[in-house]
Tab-separated table of C-alpha atoms in Angstrom:
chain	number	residue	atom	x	y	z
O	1	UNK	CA	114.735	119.623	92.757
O	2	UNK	CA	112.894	123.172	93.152
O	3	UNK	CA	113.347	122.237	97.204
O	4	UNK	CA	116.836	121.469	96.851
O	5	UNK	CA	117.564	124.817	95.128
O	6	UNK	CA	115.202	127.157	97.129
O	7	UNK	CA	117.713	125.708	100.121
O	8	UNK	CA	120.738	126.737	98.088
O	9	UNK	CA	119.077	130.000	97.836
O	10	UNK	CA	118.378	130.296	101.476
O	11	UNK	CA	121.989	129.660	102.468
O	12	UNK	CA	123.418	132.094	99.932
O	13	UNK	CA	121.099	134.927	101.172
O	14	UNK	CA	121.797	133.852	105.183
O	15	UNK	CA	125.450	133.691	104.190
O	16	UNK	CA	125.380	137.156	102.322
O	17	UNK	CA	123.492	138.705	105.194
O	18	UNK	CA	125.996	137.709	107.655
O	19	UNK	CA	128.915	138.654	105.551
O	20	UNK	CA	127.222	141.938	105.618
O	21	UNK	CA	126.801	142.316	109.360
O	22	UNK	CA	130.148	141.600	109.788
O	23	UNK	CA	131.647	144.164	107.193
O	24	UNK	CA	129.376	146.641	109.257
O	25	UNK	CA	130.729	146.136	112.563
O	26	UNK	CA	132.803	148.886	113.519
O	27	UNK	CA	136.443	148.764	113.087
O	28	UNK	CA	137.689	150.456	116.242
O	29	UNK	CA	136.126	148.262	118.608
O	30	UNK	CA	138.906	145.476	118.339
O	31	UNK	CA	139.800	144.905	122.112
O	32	UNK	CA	143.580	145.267	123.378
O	33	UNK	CA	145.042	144.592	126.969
O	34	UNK	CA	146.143	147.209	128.707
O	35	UNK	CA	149.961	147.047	129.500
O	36	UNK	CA	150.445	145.587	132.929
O	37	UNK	CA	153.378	147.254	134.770
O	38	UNK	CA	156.887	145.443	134.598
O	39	UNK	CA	156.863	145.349	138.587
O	40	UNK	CA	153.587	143.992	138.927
O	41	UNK	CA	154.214	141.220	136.564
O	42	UNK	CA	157.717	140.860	138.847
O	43	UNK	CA	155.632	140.637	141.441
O	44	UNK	CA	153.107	138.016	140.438
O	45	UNK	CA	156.020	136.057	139.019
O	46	UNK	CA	157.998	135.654	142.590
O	47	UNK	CA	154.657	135.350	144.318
O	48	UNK	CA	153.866	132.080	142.070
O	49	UNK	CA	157.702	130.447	142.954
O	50	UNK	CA	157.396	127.329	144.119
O	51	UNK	CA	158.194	127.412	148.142
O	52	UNK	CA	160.277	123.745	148.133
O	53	UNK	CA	163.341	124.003	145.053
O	54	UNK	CA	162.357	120.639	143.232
O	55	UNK	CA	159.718	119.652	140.477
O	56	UNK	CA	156.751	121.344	141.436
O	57	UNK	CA	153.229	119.410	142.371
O	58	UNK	CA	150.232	120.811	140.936
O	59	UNK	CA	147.087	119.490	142.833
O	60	UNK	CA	143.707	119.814	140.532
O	61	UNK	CA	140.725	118.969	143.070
O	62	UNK	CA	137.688	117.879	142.156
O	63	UNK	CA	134.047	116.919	143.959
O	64	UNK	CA	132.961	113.722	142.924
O	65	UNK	CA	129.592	114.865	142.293
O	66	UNK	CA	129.662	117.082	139.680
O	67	UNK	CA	132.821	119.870	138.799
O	68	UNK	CA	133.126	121.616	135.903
O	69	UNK	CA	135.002	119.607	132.600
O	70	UNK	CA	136.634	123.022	130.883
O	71	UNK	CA	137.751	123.987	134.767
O	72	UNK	CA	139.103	120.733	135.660
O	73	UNK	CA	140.882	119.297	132.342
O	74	UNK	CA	141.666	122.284	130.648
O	75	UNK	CA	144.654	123.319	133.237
O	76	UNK	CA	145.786	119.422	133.749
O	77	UNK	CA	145.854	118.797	129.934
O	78	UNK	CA	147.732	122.260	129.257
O	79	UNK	CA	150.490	121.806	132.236
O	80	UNK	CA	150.992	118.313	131.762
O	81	UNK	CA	151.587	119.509	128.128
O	82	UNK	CA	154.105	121.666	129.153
O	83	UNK	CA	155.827	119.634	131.442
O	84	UNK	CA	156.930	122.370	133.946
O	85	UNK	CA	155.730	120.236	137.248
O	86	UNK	CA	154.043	116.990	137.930
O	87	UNK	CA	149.776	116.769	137.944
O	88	UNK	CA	147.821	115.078	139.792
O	89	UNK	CA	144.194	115.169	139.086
O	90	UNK	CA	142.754	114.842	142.680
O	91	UNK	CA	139.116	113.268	143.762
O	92	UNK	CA	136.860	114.180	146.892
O	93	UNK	CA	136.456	110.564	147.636
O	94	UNK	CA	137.198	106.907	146.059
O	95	UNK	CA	135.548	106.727	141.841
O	96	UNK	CA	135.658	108.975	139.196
O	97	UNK	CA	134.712	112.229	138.685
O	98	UNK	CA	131.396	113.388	137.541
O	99	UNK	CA	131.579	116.212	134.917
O	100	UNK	CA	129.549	118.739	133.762
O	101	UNK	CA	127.957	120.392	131.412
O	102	UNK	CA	130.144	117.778	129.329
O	103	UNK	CA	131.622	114.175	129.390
O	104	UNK	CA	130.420	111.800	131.944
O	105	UNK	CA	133.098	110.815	134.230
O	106	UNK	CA	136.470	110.989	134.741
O	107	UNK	CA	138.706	108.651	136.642
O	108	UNK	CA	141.591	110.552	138.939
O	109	UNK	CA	144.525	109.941	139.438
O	110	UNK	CA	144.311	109.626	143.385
O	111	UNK	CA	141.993	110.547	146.219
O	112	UNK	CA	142.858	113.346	148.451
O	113	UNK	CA	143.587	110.915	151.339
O	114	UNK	CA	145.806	109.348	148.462
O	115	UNK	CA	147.137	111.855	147.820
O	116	UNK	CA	148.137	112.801	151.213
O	117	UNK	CA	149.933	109.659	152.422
O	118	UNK	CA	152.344	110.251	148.934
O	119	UNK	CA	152.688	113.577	149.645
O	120	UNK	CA	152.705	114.621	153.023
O	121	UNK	CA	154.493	117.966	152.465
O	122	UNK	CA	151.643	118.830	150.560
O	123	UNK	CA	150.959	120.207	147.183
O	124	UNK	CA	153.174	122.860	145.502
O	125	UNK	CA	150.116	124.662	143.943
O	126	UNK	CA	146.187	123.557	144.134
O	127	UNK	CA	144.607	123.939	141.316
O	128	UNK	CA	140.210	124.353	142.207
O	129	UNK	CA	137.904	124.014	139.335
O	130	UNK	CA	133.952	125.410	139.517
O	131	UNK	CA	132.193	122.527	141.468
O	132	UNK	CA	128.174	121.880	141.997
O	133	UNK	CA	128.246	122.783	144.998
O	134	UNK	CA	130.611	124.968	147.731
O	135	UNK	CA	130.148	123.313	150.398
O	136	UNK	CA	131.250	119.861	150.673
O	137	UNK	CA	133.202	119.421	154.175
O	138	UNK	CA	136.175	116.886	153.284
O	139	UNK	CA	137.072	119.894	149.828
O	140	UNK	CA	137.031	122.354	151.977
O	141	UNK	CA	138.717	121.314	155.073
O	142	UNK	CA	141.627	119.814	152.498
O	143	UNK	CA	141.992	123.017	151.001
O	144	UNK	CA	142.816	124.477	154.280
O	145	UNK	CA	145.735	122.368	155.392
O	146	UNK	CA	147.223	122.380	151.829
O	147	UNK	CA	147.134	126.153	152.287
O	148	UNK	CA	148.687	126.085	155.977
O	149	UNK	CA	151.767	123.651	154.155
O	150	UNK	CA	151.866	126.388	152.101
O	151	UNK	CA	150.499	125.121	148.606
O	152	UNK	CA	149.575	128.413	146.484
O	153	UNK	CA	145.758	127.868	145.747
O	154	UNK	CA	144.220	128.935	142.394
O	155	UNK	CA	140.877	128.951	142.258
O	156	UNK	CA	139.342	129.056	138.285
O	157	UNK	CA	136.299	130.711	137.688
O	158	UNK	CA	133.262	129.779	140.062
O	159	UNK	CA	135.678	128.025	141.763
O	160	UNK	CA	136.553	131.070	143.888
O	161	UNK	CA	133.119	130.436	145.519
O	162	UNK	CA	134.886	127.018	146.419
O	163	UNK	CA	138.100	128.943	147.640
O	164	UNK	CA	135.705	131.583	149.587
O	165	UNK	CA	134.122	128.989	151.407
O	166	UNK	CA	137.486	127.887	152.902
O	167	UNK	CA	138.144	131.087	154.294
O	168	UNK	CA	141.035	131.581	152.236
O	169	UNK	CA	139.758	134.310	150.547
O	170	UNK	CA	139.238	136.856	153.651
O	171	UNK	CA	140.805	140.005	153.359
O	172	UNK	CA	142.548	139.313	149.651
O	173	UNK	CA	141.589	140.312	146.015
O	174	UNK	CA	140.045	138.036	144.141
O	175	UNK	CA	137.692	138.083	141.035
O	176	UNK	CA	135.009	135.406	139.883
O	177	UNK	CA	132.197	134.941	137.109
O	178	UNK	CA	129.835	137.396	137.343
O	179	UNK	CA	127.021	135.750	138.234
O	180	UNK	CA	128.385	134.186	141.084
O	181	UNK	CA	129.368	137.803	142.298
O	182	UNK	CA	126.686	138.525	145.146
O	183	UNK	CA	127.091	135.150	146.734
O	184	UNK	CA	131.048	135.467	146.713
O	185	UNK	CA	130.739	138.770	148.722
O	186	UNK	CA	127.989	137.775	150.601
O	187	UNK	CA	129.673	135.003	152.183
O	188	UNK	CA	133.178	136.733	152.109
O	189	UNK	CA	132.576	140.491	152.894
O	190	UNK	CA	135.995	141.205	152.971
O	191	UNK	CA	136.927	140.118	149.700
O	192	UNK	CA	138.533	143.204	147.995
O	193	UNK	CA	136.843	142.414	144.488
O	194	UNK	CA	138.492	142.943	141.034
O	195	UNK	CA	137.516	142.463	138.052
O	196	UNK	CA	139.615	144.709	135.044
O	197	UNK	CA	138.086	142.765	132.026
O	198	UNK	CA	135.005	144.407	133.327
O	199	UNK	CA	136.642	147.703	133.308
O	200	UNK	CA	138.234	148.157	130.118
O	201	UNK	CA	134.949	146.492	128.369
O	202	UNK	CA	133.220	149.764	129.721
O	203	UNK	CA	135.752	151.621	128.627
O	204	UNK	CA	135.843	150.630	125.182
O	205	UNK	CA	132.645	150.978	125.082
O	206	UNK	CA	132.746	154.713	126.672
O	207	UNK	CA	135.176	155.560	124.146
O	208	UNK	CA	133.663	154.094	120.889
O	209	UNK	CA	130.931	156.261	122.161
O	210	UNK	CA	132.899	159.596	122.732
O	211	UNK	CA	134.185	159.191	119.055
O	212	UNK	CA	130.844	159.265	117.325
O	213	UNK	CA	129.947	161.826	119.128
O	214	UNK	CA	133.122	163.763	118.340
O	215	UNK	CA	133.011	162.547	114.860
O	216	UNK	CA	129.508	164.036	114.640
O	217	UNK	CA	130.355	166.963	115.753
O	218	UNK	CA	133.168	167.512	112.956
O	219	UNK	CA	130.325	166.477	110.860
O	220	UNK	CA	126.894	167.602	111.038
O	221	UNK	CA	125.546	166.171	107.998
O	222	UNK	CA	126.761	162.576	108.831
O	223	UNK	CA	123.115	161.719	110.067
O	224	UNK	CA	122.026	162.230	107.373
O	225	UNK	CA	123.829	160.195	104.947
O	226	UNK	CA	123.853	157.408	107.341
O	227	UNK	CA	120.136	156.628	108.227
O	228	UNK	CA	119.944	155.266	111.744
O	229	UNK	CA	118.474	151.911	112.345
O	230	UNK	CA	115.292	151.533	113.820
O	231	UNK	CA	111.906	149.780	113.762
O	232	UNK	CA	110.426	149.523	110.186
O	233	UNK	CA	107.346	150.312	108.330
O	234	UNK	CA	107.217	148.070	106.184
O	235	UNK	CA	109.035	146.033	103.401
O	236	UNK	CA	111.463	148.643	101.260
O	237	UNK	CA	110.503	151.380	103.587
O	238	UNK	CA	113.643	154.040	105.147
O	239	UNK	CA	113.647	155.983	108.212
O	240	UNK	CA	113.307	159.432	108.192
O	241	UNK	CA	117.122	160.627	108.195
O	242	UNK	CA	118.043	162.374	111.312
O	243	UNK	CA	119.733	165.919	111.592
O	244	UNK	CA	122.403	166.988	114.098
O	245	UNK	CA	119.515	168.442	116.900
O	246	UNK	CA	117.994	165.321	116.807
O	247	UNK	CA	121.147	162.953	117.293
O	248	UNK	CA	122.110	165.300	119.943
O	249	UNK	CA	118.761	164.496	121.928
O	250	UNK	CA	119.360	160.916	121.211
O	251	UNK	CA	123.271	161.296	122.292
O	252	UNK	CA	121.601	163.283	125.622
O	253	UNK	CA	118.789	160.492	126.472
């Protein structure tokens, strides 16, 4: 019984804490988007027409290996959903597809080679998830002649490294997860990288920093009603409230 309430006591106080934390976070960090120009959205929006005027065919390739689950049922489940073109969910070679970090297998709808002799024109759009590896020769040579029958190719994530590979990448912008980053460029030098998430997080960041320091300013004393977090002494000990020279040294370092 004494357990059972010393672990109702436990998850109050971790419950309390994090209530806490999160009533301390500040308040003008809450991301936006910045607006995206009406003629660059027209822009993106005739560049994604379809080239052929019927239902579209949307193409989501995957190695039989191993490719990513989010990458490679996430867009199938969501466009099927919608119901704005037919999709396929496409496999290297003949039996299912081998998923990770999550769900064993999957079992496409066709092969590539399958897929091919149905649709000779080729896909409308080719959808290309993050895959274990970038180099498999049958992926990559497919992804080429859907591109010169003029399917738009979308690569998701890591699977730009995929996309790179093909060549089909040379000379455009593109963008990828950041860890994948160096080996994107390295391979592609003439990728002309983006990446504006990146950008406006360090610019948030810059500016929630610019208005404590301005706020500071219009306030010397603030230091010292607010003492600054730090390593502690010991249980029920403060710091040592700091003045305006010293947060200036801090803001400076």
């Amino acid at each position: 019984m004494v357990a059972m309430w010393g672990l109702i006591g436990a998850v109050i106080v971790v419950a309390g804490g994090f209530g806490l934390w999160l009533a301390a976070l500040p308040s003008d960090m809450a991301a936006s988007a910045p607006p995206v120009p009406a003629s660059e959205t027209a822009a993106m929006l005739d560049a994604l027409q379809p080239s052929r005027k019927r239902r579209p065919v949307i193409a989501v390739i995957g190695l039989n290996d191993a490719t990513e689950t989010t990458d490679y049922v996430v867009p199938t489940g969501i466009l099927r959903r919608a119901d704005v073109a037919d999709v396929l969910m496409l496999a290297a070679g003949p039996g299912p597809v081998h998923l990770y970090p999550a769900l064993n297998a999957v079992e496409p709808d066709a092969t590539i080679a399958e897929f091919d002799a149905a649709h000779p024109d080729g896909a409308d759009y080719v959808i290309v998830p993050a895959m274990s590896r970038d180099d498999d020769p049958a992926v990559l040579a497919w992804l080429r002649q859907q591109s010169d029958k003029g399917a738009i190719v979308i690569a998701v994530c890591a699977g730009a490294k995929v996309v790179g590979a093909a060549g089909l990448l040379d000379g455009r912008r593109a963008t990828t997860h950041w860890y994948y980053l160096k080996d994107l460029l390295r391979r592609s030098p003439t990728i002309e990288y983006v990446a504006p998430a990146l950008r406006d997080r360090r610019k948030r960041r810059d500016d929630h920093r610019h208005h404590r320091i301005r706020a500071h300013d219009a306030d010397p004393d603030r230091g010292r009603r607010r003492p600054q977090k730090g390593r502690g002494r010991g249980p029920g000990s403060r710091r040592r409230p700091l003045g305006r020279a010293a947060c200036e040294q801090r803001i400076q370092v």
